[in-house]
CSV table of C-alpha atoms in Angstrom, one decimal:
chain,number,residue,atom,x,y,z
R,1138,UNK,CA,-8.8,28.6,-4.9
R,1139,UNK,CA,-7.8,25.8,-7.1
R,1140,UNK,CA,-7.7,21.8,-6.0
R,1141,UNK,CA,-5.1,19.7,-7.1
R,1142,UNK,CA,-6.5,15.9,-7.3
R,1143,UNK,CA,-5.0,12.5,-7.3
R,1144,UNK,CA,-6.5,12.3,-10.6
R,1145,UNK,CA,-4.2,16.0,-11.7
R,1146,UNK,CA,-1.1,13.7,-9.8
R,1147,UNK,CA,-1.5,10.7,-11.3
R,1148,UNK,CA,-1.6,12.1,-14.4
R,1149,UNK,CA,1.2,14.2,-14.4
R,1150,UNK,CA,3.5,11.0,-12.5
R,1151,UNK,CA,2.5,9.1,-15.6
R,1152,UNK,CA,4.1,11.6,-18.2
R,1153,UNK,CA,7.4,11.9,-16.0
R,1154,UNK,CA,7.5,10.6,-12.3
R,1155,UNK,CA,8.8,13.5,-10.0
R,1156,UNK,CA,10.4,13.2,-6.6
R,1157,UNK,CA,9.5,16.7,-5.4
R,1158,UNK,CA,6.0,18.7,-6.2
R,1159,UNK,CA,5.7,22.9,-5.7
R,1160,UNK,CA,2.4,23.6,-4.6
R,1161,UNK,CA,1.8,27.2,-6.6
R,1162,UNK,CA,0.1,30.2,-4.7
R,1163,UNK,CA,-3.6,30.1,-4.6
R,1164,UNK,CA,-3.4,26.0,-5.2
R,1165,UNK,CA,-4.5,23.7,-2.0
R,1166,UNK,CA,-4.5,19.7,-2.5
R,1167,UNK,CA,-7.2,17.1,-1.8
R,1168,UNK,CA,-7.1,14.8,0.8
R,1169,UNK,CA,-6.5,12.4,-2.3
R,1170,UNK,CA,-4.2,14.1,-3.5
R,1171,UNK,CA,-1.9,14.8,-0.6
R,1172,UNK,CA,-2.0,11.0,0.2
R,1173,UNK,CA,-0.4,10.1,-3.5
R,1174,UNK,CA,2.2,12.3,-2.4
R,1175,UNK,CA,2.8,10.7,1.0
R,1176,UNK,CA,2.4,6.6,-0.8
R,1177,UNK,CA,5.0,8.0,-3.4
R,1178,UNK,CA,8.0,9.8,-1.1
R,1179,UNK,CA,7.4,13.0,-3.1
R,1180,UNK,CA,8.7,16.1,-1.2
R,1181,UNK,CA,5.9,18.7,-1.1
R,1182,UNK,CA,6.8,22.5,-0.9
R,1183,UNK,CA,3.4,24.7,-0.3
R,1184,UNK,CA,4.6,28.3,-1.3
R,1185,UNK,CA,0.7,29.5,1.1
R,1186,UNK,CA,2.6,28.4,3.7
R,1187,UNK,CA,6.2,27.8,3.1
R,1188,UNK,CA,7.2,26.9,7.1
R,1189,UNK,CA,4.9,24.0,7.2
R,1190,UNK,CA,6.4,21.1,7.6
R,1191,UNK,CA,4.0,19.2,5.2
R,1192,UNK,CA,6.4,16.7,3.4
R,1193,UNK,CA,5.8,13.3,2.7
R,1194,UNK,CA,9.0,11.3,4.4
R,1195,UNK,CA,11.2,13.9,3.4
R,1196,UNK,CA,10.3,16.6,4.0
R,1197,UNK,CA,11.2,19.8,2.6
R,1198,UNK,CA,10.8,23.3,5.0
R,1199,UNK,CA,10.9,26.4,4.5
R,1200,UNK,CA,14.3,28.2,6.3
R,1201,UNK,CA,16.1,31.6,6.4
R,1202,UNK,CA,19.0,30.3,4.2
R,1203,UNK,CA,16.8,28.2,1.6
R,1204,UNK,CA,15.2,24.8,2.1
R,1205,UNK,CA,16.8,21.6,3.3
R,1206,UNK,CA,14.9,17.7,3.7
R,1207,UNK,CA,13.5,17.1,7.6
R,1208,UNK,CA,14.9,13.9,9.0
R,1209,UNK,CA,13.6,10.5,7.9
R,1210,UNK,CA,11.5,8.7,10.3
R,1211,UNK,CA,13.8,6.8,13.4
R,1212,UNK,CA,14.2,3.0,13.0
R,1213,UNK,CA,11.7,1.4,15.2
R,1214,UNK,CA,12.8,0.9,18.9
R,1215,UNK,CA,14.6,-2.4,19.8
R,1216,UNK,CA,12.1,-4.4,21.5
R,1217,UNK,CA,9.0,-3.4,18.9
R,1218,UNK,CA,11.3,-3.8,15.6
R,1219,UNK,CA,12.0,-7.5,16.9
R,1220,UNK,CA,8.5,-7.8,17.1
R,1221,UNK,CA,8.2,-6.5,13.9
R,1222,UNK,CA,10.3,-8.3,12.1
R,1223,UNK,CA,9.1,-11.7,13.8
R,1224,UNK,CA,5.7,-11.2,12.8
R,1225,UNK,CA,6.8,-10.0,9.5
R,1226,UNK,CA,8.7,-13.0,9.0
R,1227,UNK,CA,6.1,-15.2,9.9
R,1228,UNK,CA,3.9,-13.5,7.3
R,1229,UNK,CA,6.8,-13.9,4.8
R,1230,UNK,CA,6.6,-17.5,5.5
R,1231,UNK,CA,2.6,-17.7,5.1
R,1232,UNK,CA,3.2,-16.2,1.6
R,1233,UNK,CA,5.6,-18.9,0.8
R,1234,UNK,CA,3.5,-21.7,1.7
R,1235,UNK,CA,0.5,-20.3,0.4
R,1236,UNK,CA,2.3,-20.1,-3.1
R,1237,UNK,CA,3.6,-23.7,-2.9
R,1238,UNK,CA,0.1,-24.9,-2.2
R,1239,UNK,CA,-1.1,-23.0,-5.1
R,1240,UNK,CA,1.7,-24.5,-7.4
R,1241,UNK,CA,-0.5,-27.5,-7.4
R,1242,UNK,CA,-3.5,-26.1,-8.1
R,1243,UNK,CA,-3.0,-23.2,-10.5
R,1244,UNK,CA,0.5,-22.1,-12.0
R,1245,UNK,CA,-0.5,-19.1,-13.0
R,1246,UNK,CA,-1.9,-18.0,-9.3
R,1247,UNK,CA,0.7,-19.4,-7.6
R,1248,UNK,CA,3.4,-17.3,-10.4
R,1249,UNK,CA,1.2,-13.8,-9.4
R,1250,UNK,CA,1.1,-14.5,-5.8
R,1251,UNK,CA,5.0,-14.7,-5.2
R,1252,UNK,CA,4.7,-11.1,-7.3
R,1253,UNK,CA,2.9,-10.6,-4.1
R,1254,UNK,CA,5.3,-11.8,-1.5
R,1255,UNK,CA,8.8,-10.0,-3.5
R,1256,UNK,CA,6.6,-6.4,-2.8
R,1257,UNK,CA,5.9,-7.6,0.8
R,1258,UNK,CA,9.5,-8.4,1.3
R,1259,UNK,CA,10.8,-5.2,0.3
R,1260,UNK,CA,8.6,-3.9,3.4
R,1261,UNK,CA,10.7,-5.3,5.8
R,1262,UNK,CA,12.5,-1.8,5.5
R,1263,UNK,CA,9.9,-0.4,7.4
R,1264,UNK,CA,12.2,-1.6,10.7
R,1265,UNK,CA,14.6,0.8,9.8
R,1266,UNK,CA,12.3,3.4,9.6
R,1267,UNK,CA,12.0,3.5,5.8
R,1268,UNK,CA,9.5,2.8,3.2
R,1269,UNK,CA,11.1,3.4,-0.1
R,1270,UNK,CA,8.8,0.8,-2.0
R,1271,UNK,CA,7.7,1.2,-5.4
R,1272,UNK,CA,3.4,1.4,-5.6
R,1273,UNK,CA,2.4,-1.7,-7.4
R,1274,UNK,CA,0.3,-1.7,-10.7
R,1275,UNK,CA,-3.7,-1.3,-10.6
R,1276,UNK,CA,-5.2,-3.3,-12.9
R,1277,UNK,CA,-8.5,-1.4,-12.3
R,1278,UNK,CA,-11.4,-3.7,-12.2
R,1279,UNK,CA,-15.2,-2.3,-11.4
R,1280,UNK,CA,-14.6,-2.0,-7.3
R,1281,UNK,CA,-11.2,-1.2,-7.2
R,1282,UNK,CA,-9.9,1.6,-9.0
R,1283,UNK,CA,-6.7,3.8,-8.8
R,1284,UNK,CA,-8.4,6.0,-6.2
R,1285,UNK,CA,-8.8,3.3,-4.0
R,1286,UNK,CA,-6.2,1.0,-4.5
R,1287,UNK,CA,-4.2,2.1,-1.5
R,1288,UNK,CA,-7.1,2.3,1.0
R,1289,UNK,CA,-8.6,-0.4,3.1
R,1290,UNK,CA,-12.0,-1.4,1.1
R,1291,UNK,CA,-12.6,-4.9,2.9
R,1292,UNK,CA,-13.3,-7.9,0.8
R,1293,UNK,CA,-15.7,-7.8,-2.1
R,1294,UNK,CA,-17.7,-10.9,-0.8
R,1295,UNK,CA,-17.5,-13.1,2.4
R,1296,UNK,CA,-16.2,-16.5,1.8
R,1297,UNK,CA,-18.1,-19.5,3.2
R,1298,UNK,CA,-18.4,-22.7,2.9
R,1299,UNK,CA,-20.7,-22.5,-0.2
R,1300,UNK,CA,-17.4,-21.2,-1.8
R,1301,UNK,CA,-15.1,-24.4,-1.1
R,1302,UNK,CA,-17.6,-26.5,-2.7
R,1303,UNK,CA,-16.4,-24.8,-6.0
R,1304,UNK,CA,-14.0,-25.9,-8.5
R,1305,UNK,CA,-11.0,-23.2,-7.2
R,1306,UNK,CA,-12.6,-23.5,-3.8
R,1307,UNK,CA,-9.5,-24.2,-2.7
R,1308,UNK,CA,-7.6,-21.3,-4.0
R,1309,UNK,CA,-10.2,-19.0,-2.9
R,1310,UNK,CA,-9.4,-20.5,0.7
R,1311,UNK,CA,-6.4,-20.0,0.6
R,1312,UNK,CA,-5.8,-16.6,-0.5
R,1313,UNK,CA,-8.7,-15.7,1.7
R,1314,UNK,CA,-6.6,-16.6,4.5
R,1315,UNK,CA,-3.5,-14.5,3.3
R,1316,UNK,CA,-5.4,-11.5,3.0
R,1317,UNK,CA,-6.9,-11.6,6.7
R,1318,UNK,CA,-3.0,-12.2,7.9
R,1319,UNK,CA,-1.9,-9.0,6.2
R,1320,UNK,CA,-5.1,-7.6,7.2
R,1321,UNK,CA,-4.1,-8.6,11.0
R,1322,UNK,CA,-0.3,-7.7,10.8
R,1323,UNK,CA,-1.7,-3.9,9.5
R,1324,UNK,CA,-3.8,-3.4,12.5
R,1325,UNK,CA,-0.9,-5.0,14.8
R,1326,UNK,CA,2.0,-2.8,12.9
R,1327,UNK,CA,0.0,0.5,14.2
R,1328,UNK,CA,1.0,-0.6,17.7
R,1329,UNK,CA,4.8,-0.9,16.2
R,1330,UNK,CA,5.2,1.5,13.9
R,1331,UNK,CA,5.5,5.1,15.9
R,1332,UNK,CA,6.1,7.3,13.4
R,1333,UNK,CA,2.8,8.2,11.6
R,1334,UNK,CA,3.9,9.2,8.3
R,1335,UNK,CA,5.8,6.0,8.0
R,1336,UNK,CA,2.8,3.7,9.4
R,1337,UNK,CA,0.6,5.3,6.7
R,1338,UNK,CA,3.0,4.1,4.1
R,1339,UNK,CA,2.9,0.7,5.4
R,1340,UNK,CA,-0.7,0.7,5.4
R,1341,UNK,CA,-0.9,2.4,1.6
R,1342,UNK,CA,1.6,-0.7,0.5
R,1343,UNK,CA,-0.2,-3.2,2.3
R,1344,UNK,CA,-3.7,-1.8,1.0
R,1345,UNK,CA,-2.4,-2.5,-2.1
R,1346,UNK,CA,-1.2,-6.1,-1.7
R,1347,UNK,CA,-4.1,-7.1,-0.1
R,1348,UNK,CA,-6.8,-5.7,-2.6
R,1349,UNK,CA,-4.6,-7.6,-5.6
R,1350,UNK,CA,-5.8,-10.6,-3.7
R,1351,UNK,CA,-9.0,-9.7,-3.1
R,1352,UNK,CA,-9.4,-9.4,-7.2
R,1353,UNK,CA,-7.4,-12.4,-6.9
R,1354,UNK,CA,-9.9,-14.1,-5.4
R,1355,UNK,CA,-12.6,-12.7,-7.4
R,1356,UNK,CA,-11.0,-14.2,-10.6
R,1357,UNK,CA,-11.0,-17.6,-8.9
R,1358,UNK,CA,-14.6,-17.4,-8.4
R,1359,UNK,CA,-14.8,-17.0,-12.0
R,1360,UNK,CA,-17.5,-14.7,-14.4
R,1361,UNK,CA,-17.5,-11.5,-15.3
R,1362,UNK,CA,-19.7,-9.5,-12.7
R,1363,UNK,CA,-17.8,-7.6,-10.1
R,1364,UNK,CA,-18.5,-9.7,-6.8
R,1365,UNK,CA,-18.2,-6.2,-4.5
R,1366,UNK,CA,-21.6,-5.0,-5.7
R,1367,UNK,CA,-22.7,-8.4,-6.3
């Protein structure tokens, strides 16, 4: 039996991104490997068991007259995607401030941190019962790495009040306090978001957004040593 890893994925999606992956006979993926599937949309056909339906959003099945794509995931129901979208809003509005207050502080932040908030926005698809959201770009540091970019790691270090007392105290305060919003709207969205496939997408995008501010963080604490093992 052979493994396909994230590491075999990845490596193949950066030669020529693919939208739709044959899984051979004899071949079985890692939990890994299955989950860069599912962040990514990629339709997965597994010829060991070709009546599975083990897509990733759109799923393709096996059937007597060829293969055809499962439905999509249903838009959330009325009541939960207003709830959604008004908490989602809000949190749009938090990454707006939070940007604003940075602009006075540090250009540079405050330019990467509105990065931020264009890849939340997009999310606001998930109400529909989509997540068609390009993955963001890992810039790999010694805790977070491609393998774990999508998956909730916690903060590298606990903020205190030792930390406002520093010269980009304030910054660190304030993207501290983003990142335990998103953190909070993930657990909430579980309750909203039905569909599982879907709400592990949201979780994988949001993963993502909230560990580029964790780093972001760790660059406003300033040296070289990665904090997380600190």
């Amino acid at each position: 039996m052979k493994f396909i890893t994230e590491t075999d994925l990845r490596d193949l999606y950066k030669i020529q991104p693919f939208t739709d992956y044959d899984l051979q006979e004899g071949e079985r993926l890692t939990p890994g490997a299955r989950q860069f599937l599912l962040d990514r949309g990629v339709d997965l056909y597994d010829r060991n068991d070709p009546y599975a339906d083990i897509g990733t959003g759109n799923s393709v099945v096996g059937n007597s007259t060829g293969t055809q794509k499962a439905e999509t995931a249903k838009p959330l129901g009325d009541r939960k995607k207003r709830l959604f979208c008004a908490k989602f809003n809000v949190l749009k509005a938090d990454f707006l401030i939070a940007a604003k207050d940075l602009l006075e502080l540090d250009v540079c932040t405050s330019q990467q941190l509105t990065g931020l908030y264009r890849q939340f926005a997009k999310l606001s698809q998930v109400a529909e019962g989509k997540c068609d959201v390009p993955d963001l770009n890992c810039n790999a540091c010694t805790g977070i790495t491609g393998e774990n970019f999508s998956c909730c790691i916690g903060a590298c270090f606990e903020i205190t009040e030792f930390h406002m007392q520093m010269p980009k105290g304030k910054e660190m305060l304030i993207l501290a306090k983003l990142r335990s919003e998103l953190e909070a709207f993930d657990v909430e969205a579980e309750e909203l978001v039905s569909d599982a496939k879907l709400q592990q997408q949201l979780t994988a995008k949001l993963n993502q957004i909230i560990n580029s501010i964790s780093q972001m963080i760790c660059a406003a604490m300033g040296g070289s040593e990665c904090q997380r093992k600190a």
